[in-house]
JSON list of C-alpha atoms in Angstrom, two decimals:
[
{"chain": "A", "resi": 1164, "resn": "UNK", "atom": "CA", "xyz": [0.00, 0.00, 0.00]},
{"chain": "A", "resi": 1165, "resn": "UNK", "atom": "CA", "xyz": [1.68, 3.21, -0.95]},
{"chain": "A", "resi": 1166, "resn": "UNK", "atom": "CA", "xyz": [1.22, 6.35, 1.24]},
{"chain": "A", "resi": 1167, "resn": "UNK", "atom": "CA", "xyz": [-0.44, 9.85, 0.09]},
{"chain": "A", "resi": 1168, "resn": "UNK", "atom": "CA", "xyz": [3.03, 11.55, -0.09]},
{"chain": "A", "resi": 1169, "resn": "UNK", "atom": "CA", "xyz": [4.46, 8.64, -2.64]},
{"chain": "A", "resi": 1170, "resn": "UNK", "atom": "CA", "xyz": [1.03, 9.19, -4.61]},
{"chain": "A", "resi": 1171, "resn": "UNK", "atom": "CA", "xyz": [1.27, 12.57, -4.57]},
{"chain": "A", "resi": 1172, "resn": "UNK", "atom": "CA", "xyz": [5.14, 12.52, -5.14]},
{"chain": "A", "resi": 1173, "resn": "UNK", "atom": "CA", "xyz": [4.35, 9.87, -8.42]},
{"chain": "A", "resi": 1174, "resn": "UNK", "atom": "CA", "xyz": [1.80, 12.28, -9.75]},
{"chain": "A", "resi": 1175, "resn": "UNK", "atom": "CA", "xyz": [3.99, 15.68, -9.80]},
{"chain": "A", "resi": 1176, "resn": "UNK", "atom": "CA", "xyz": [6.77, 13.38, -11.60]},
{"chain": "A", "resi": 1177, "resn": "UNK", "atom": "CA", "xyz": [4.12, 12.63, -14.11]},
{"chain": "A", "resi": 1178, "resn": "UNK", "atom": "CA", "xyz": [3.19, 15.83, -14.31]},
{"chain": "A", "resi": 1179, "resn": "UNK", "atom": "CA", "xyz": [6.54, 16.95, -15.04]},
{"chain": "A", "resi": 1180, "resn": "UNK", "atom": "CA", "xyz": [7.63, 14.23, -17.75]},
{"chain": "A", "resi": 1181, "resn": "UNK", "atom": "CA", "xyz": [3.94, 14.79, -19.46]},
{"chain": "A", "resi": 1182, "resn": "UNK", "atom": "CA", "xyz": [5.62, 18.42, -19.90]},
{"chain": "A", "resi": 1183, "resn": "UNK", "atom": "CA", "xyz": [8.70, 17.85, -20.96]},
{"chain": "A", "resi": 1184, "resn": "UNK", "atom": "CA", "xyz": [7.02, 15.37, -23.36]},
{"chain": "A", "resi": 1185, "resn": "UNK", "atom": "CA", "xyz": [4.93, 18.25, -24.93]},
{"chain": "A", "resi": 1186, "resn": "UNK", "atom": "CA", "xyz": [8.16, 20.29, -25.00]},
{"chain": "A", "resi": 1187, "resn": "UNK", "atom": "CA", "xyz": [9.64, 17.50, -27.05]},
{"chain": "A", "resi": 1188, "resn": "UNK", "atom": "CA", "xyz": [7.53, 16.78, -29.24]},
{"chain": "A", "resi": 1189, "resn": "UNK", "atom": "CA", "xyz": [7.10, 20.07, -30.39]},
{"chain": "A", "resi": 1190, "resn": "UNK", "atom": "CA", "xyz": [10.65, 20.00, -31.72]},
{"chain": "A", "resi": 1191, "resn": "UNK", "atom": "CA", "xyz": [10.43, 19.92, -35.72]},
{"chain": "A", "resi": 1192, "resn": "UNK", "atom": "CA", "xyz": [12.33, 16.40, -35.76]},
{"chain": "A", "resi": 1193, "resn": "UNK", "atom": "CA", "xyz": [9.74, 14.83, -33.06]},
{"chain": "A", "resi": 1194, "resn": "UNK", "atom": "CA", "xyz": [6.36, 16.46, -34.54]},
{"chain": "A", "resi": 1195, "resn": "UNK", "atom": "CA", "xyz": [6.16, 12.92, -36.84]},
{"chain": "A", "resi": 1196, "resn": "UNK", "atom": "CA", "xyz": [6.79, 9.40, -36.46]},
{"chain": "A", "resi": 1197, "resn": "UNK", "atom": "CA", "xyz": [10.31, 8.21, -36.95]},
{"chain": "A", "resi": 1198, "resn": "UNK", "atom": "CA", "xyz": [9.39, 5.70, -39.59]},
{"chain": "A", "resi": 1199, "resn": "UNK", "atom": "CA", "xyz": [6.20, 6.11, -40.83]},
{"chain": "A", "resi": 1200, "resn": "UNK", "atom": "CA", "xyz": [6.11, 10.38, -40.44]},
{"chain": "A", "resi": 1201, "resn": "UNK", "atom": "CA", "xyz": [2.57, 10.30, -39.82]},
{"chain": "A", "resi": 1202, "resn": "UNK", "atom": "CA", "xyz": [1.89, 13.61, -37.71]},
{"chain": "A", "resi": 1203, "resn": "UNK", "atom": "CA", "xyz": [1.74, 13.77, -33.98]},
{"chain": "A", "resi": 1204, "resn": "UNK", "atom": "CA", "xyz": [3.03, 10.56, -32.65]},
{"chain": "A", "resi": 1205, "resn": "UNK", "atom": "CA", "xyz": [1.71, 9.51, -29.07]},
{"chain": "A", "resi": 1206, "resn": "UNK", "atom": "CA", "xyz": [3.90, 6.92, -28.44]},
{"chain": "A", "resi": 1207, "resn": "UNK", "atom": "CA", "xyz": [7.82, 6.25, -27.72]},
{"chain": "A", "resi": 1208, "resn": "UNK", "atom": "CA", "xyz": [9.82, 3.43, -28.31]},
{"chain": "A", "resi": 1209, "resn": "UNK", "atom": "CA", "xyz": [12.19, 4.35, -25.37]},
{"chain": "A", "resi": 1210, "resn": "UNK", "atom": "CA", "xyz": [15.19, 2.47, -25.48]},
{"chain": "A", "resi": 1211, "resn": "UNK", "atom": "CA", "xyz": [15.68, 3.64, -29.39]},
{"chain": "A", "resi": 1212, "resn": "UNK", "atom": "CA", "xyz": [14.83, 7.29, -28.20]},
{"chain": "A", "resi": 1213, "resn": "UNK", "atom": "CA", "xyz": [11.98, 7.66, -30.99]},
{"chain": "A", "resi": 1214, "resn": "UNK", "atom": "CA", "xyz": [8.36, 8.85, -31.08]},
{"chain": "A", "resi": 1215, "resn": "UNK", "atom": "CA", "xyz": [5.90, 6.65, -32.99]},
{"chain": "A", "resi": 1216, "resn": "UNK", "atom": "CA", "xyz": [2.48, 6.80, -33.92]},
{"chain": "A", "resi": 1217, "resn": "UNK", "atom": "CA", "xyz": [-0.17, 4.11, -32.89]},
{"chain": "A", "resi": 1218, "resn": "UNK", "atom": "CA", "xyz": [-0.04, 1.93, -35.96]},
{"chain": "A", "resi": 1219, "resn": "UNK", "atom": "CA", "xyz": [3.80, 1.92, -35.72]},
{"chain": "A", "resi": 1220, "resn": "UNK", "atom": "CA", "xyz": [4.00, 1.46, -32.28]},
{"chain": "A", "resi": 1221, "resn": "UNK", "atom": "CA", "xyz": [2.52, -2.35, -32.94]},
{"chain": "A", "resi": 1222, "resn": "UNK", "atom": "CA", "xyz": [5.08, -3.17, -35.60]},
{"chain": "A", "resi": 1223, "resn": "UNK", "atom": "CA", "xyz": [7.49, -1.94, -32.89]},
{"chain": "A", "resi": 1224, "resn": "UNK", "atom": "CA", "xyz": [5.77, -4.41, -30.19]},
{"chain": "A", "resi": 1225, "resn": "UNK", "atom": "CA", "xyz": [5.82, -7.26, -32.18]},
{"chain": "A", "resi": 1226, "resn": "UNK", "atom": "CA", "xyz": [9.57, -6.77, -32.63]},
{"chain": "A", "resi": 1227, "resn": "UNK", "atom": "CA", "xyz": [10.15, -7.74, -29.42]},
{"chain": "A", "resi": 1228, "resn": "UNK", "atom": "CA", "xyz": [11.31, -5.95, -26.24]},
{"chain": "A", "resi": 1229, "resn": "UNK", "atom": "CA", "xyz": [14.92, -7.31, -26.77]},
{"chain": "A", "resi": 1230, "resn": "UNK", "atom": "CA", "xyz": [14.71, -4.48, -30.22]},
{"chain": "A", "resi": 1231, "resn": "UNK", "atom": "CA", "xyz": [11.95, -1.92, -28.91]},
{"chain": "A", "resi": 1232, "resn": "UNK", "atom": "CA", "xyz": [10.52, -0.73, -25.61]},
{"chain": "A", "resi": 1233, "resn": "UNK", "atom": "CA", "xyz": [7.04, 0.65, -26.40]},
{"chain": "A", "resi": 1234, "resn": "UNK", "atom": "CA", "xyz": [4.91, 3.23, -23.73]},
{"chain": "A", "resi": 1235, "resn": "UNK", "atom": "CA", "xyz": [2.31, 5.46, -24.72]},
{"chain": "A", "resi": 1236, "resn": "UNK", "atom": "CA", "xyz": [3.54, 9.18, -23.88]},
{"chain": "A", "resi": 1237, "resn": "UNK", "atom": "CA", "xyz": [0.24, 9.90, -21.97]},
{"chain": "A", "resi": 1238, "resn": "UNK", "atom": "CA", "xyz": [-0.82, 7.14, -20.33]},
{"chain": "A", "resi": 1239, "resn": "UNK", "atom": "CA", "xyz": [2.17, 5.68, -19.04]},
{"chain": "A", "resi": 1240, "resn": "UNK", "atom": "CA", "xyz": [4.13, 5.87, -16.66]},
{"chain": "A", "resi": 1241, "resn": "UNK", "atom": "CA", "xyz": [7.63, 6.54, -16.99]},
{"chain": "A", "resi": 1242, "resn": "UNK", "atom": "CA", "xyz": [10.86, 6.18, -14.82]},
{"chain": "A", "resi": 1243, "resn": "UNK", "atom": "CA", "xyz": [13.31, 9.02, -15.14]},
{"chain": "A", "resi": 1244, "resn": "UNK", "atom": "CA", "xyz": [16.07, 7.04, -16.83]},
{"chain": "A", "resi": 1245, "resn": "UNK", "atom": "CA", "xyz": [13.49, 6.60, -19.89]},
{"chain": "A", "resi": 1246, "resn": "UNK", "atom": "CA", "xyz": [12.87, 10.22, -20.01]},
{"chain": "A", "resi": 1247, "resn": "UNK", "atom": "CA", "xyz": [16.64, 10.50, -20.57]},
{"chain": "A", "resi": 1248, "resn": "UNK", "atom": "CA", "xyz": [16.50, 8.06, -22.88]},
{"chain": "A", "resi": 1249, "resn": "UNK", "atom": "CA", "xyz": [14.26, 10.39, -25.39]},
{"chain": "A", "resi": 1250, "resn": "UNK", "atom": "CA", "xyz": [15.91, 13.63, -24.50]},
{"chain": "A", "resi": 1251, "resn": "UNK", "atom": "CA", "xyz": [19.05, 12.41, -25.62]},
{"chain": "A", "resi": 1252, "resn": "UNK", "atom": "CA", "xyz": [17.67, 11.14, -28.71]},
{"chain": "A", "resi": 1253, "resn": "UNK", "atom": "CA", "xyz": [14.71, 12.15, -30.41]},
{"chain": "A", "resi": 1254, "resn": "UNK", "atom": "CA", "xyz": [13.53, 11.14, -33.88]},
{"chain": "A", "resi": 1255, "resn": "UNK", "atom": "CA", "xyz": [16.53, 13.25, -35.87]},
{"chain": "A", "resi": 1256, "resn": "UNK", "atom": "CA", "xyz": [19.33, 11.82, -33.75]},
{"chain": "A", "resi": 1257, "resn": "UNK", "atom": "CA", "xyz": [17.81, 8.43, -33.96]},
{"chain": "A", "resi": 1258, "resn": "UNK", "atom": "CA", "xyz": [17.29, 8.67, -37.79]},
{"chain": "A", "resi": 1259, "resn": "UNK", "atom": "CA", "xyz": [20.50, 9.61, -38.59]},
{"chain": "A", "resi": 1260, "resn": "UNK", "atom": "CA", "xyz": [21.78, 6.36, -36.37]},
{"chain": "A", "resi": 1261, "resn": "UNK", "atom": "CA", "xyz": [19.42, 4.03, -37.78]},
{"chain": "A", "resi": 1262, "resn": "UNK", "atom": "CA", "xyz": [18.89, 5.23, -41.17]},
{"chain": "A", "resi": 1263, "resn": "UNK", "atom": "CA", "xyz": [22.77, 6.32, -41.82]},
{"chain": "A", "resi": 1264, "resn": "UNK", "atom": "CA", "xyz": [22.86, 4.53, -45.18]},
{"chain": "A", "resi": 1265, "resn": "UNK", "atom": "CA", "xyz": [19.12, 4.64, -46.33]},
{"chain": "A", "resi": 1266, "resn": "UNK", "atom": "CA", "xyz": [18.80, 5.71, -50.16]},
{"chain": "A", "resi": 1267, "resn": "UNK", "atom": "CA", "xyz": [15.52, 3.98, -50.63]},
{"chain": "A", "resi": 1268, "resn": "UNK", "atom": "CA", "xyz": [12.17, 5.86, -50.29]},
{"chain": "A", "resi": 1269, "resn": "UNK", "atom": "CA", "xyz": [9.75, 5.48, -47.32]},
{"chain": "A", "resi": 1270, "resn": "UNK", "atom": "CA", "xyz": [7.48, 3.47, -47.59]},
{"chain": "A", "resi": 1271, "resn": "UNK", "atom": "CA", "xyz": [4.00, 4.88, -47.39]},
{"chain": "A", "resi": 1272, "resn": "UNK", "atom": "CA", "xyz": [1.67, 2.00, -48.09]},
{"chain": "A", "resi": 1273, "resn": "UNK", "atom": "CA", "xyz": [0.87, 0.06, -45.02]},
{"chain": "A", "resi": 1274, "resn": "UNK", "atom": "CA", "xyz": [1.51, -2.91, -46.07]},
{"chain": "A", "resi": 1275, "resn": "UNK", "atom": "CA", "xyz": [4.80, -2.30, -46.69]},
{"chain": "A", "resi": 1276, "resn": "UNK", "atom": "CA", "xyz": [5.25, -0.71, -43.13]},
{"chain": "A", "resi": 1277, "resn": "UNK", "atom": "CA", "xyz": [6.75, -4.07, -41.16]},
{"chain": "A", "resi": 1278, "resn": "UNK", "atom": "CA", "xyz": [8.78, -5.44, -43.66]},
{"chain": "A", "resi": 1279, "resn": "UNK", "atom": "CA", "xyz": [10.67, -1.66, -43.45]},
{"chain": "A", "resi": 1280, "resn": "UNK", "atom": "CA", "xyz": [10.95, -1.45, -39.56]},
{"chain": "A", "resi": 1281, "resn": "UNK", "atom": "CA", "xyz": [11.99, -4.88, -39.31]},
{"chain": "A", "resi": 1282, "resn": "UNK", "atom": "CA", "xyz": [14.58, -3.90, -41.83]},
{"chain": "A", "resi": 1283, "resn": "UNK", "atom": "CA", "xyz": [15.74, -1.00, -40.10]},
{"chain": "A", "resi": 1284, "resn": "UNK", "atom": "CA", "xyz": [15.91, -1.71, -36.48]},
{"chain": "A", "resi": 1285, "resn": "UNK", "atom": "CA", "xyz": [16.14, -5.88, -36.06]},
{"chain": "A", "resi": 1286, "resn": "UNK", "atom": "CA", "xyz": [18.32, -6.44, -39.30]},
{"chain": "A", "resi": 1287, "resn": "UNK", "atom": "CA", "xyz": [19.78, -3.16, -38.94]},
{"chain": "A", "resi": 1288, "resn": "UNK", "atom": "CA", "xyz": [19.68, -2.66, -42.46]},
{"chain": "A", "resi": 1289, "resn": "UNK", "atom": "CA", "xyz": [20.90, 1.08, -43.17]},
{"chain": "A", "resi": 1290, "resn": "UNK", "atom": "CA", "xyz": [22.96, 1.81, -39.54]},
{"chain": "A", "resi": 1291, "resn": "UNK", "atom": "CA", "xyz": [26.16, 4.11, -39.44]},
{"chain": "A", "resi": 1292, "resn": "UNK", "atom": "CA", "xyz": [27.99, 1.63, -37.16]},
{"chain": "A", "resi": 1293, "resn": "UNK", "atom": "CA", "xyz": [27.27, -2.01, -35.45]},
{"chain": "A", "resi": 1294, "resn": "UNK", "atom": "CA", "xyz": [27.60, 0.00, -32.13]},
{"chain": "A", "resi": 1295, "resn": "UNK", "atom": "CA", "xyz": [25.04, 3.10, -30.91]},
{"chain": "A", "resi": 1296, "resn": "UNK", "atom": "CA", "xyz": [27.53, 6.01, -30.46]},
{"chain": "A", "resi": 1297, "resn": "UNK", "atom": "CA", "xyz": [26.79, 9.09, -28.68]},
{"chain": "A", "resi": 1298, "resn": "UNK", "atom": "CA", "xyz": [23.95, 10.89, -29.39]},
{"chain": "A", "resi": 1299, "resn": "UNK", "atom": "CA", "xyz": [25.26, 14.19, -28.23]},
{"chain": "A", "resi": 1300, "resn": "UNK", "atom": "CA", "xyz": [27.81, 13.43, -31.80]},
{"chain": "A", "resi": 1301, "resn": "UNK", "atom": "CA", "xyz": [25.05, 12.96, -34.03]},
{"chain": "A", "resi": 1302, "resn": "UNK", "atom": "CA", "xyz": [23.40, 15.48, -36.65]},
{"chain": "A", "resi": 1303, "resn": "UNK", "atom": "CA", "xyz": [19.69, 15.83, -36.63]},
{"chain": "A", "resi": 1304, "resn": "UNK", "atom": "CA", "xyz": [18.40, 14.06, -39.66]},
{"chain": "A", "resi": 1305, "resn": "UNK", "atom": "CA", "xyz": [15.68, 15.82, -41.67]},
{"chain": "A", "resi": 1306, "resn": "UNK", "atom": "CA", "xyz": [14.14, 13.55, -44.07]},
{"chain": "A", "resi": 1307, "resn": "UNK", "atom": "CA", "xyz": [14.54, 14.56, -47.37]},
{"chain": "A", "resi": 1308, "resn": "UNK", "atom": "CA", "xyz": [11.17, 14.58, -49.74]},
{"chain": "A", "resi": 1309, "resn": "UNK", "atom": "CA", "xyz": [12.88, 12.30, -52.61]},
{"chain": "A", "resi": 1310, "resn": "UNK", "atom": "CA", "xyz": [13.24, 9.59, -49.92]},
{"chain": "A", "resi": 1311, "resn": "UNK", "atom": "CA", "xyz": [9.42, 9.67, -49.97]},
{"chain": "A", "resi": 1312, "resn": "UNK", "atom": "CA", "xyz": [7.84, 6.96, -51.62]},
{"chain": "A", "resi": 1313, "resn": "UNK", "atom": "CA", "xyz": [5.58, 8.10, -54.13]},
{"chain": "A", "resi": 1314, "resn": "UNK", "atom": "CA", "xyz": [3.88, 6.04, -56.18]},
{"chain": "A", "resi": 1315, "resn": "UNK", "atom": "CA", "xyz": [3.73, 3.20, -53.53]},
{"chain": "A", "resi": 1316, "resn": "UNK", "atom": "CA", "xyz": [6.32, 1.20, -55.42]},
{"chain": "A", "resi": 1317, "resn": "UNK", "atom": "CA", "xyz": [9.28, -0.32, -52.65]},
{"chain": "A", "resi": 1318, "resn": "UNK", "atom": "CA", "xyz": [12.38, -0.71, -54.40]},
{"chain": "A", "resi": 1319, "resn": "UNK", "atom": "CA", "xyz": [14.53, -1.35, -51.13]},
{"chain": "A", "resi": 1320, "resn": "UNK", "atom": "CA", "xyz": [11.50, -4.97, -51.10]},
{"chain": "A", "resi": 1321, "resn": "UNK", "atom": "CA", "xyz": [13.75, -6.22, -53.98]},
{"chain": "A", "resi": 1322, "resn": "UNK", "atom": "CA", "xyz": [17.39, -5.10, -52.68]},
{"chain": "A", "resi": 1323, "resn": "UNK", "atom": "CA", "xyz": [16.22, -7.78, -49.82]},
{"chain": "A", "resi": 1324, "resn": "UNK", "atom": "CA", "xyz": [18.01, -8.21, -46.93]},
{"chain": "A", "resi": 1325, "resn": "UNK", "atom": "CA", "xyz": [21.64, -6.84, -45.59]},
{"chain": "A", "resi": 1326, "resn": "UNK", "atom": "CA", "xyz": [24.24, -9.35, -45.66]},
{"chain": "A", "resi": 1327, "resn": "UNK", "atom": "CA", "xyz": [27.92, -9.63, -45.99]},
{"chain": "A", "resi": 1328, "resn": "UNK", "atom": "CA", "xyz": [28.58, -11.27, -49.08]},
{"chain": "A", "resi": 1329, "resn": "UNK", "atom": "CA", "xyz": [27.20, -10.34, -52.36]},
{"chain": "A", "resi": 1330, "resn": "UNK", "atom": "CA", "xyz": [24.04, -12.11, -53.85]},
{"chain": "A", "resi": 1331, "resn": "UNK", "atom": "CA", "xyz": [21.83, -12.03, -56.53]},
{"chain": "A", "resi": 1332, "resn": "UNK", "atom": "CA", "xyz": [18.52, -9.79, -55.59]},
{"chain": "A", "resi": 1333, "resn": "UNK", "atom": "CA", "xyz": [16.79, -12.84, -56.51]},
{"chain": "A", "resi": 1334, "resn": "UNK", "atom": "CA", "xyz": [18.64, -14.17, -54.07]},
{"chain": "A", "resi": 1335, "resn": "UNK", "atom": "CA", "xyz": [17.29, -11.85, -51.22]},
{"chain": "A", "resi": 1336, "resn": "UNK", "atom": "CA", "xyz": [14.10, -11.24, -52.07]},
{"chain": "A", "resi": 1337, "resn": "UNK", "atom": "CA", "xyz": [13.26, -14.94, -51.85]},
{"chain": "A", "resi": 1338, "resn": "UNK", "atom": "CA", "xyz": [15.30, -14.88, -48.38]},
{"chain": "A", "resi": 1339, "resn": "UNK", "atom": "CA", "xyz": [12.47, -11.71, -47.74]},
{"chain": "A", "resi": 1340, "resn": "UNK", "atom": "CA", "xyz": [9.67, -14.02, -48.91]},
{"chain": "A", "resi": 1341, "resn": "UNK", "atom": "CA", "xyz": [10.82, -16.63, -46.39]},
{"chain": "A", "resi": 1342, "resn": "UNK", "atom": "CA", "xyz": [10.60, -14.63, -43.37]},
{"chain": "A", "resi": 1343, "resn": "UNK", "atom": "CA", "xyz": [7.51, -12.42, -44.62]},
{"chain": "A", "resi": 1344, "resn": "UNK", "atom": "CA", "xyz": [4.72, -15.15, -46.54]},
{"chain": "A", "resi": 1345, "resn": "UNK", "atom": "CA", "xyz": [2.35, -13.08, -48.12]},
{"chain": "A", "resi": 1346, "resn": "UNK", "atom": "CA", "xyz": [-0.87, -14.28, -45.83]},
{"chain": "A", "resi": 1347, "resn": "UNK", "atom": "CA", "xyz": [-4.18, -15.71, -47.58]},
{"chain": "A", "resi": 1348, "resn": "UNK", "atom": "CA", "xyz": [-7.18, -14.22, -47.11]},
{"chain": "A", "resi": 1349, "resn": "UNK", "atom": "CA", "xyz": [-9.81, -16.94, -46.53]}
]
């Protein structure tokens, strides 16, 4: 049973991370999602340092929590060393980690949505380095609108997977067939 002063302590902390939260994401890099840059994400992945949006934060669920820590940013409840987390990243930061080497548009069309974040953050498809580095070193990343998938046709589906040596896109696109069947509807 907790006391009123704990209560009352646990509420002004939440009070106080639910306003640094709107102070963040009122930053130009954290105003859209970090993958799919749908407006006004309401949710964080917090041990990447990114704000999602709803439909992205389930793609980022059923990565795993080993790959991404989901929590709503308003009805959660967060410790202090996860508020750190997202101050010291943010969607620009995080971007220019995880999407270093990216040269393929974004997808837009649903659909194509999971293959690309499982891409990006388990395969770790278009990363700088194997190893996080500081985020205080990085650049913010503003997404640039050629990288925007227009007309809803995913080139980086056929480049397939990363992997060390060289193969045939064939190759890698049956490899991305494997792990992604195309589900029948019955």
């Amino acid at each position: 049973m907790t006391s009123r002063y704990t209560r009352t302590a646990d509420k002004e902390l939440n009070d106080k991370h639910t306003a640094l939260f709107n102070t963040l994401l009122q930053q130009d890099d954290n105003k859209h999602c970090a993958d799919c840059k749908r407006k006004d994400p309401r949710w964080a992945s917090w041990n990447l340092g990114i704000f999602i949006c709803i439909r992205c934060s389930g793609i980022h669920r059923s990565l795993g929590v080993h790959i991404s820590k989901v929590k709503s940013v308003d009805l959660d409840t967060w410790l202090p060393d996860q508020v750190a987390m997202m101050q010291q990243w943010g969607n620009g930061r995080a971007n220019s980690y995880w999407e270093a080497q990216l040269t393929d548009p974004i997808p837009k069309d649903t659909n194509h949505m999971m293959p690309w974040i499982r891409m990006k953050y388990e395969q770790k498809r278009w990363v700088m380095d194997d190893t996080p580095p500081d985020p205080a070193t990085l650049p913010i990343k503003k997404v640039s609108p050629e990288l925007r998938e227009s007309n809803g046709n995913a080139n980086w589906l056929l480049r397939g997977v990363r992997c060390i040596e060289k193969r045939p896109p064939w190759a890698s696109f049956s490899f991305f067939l494997f792990l992604f069947p195309k589900k029948d509807d019955d």
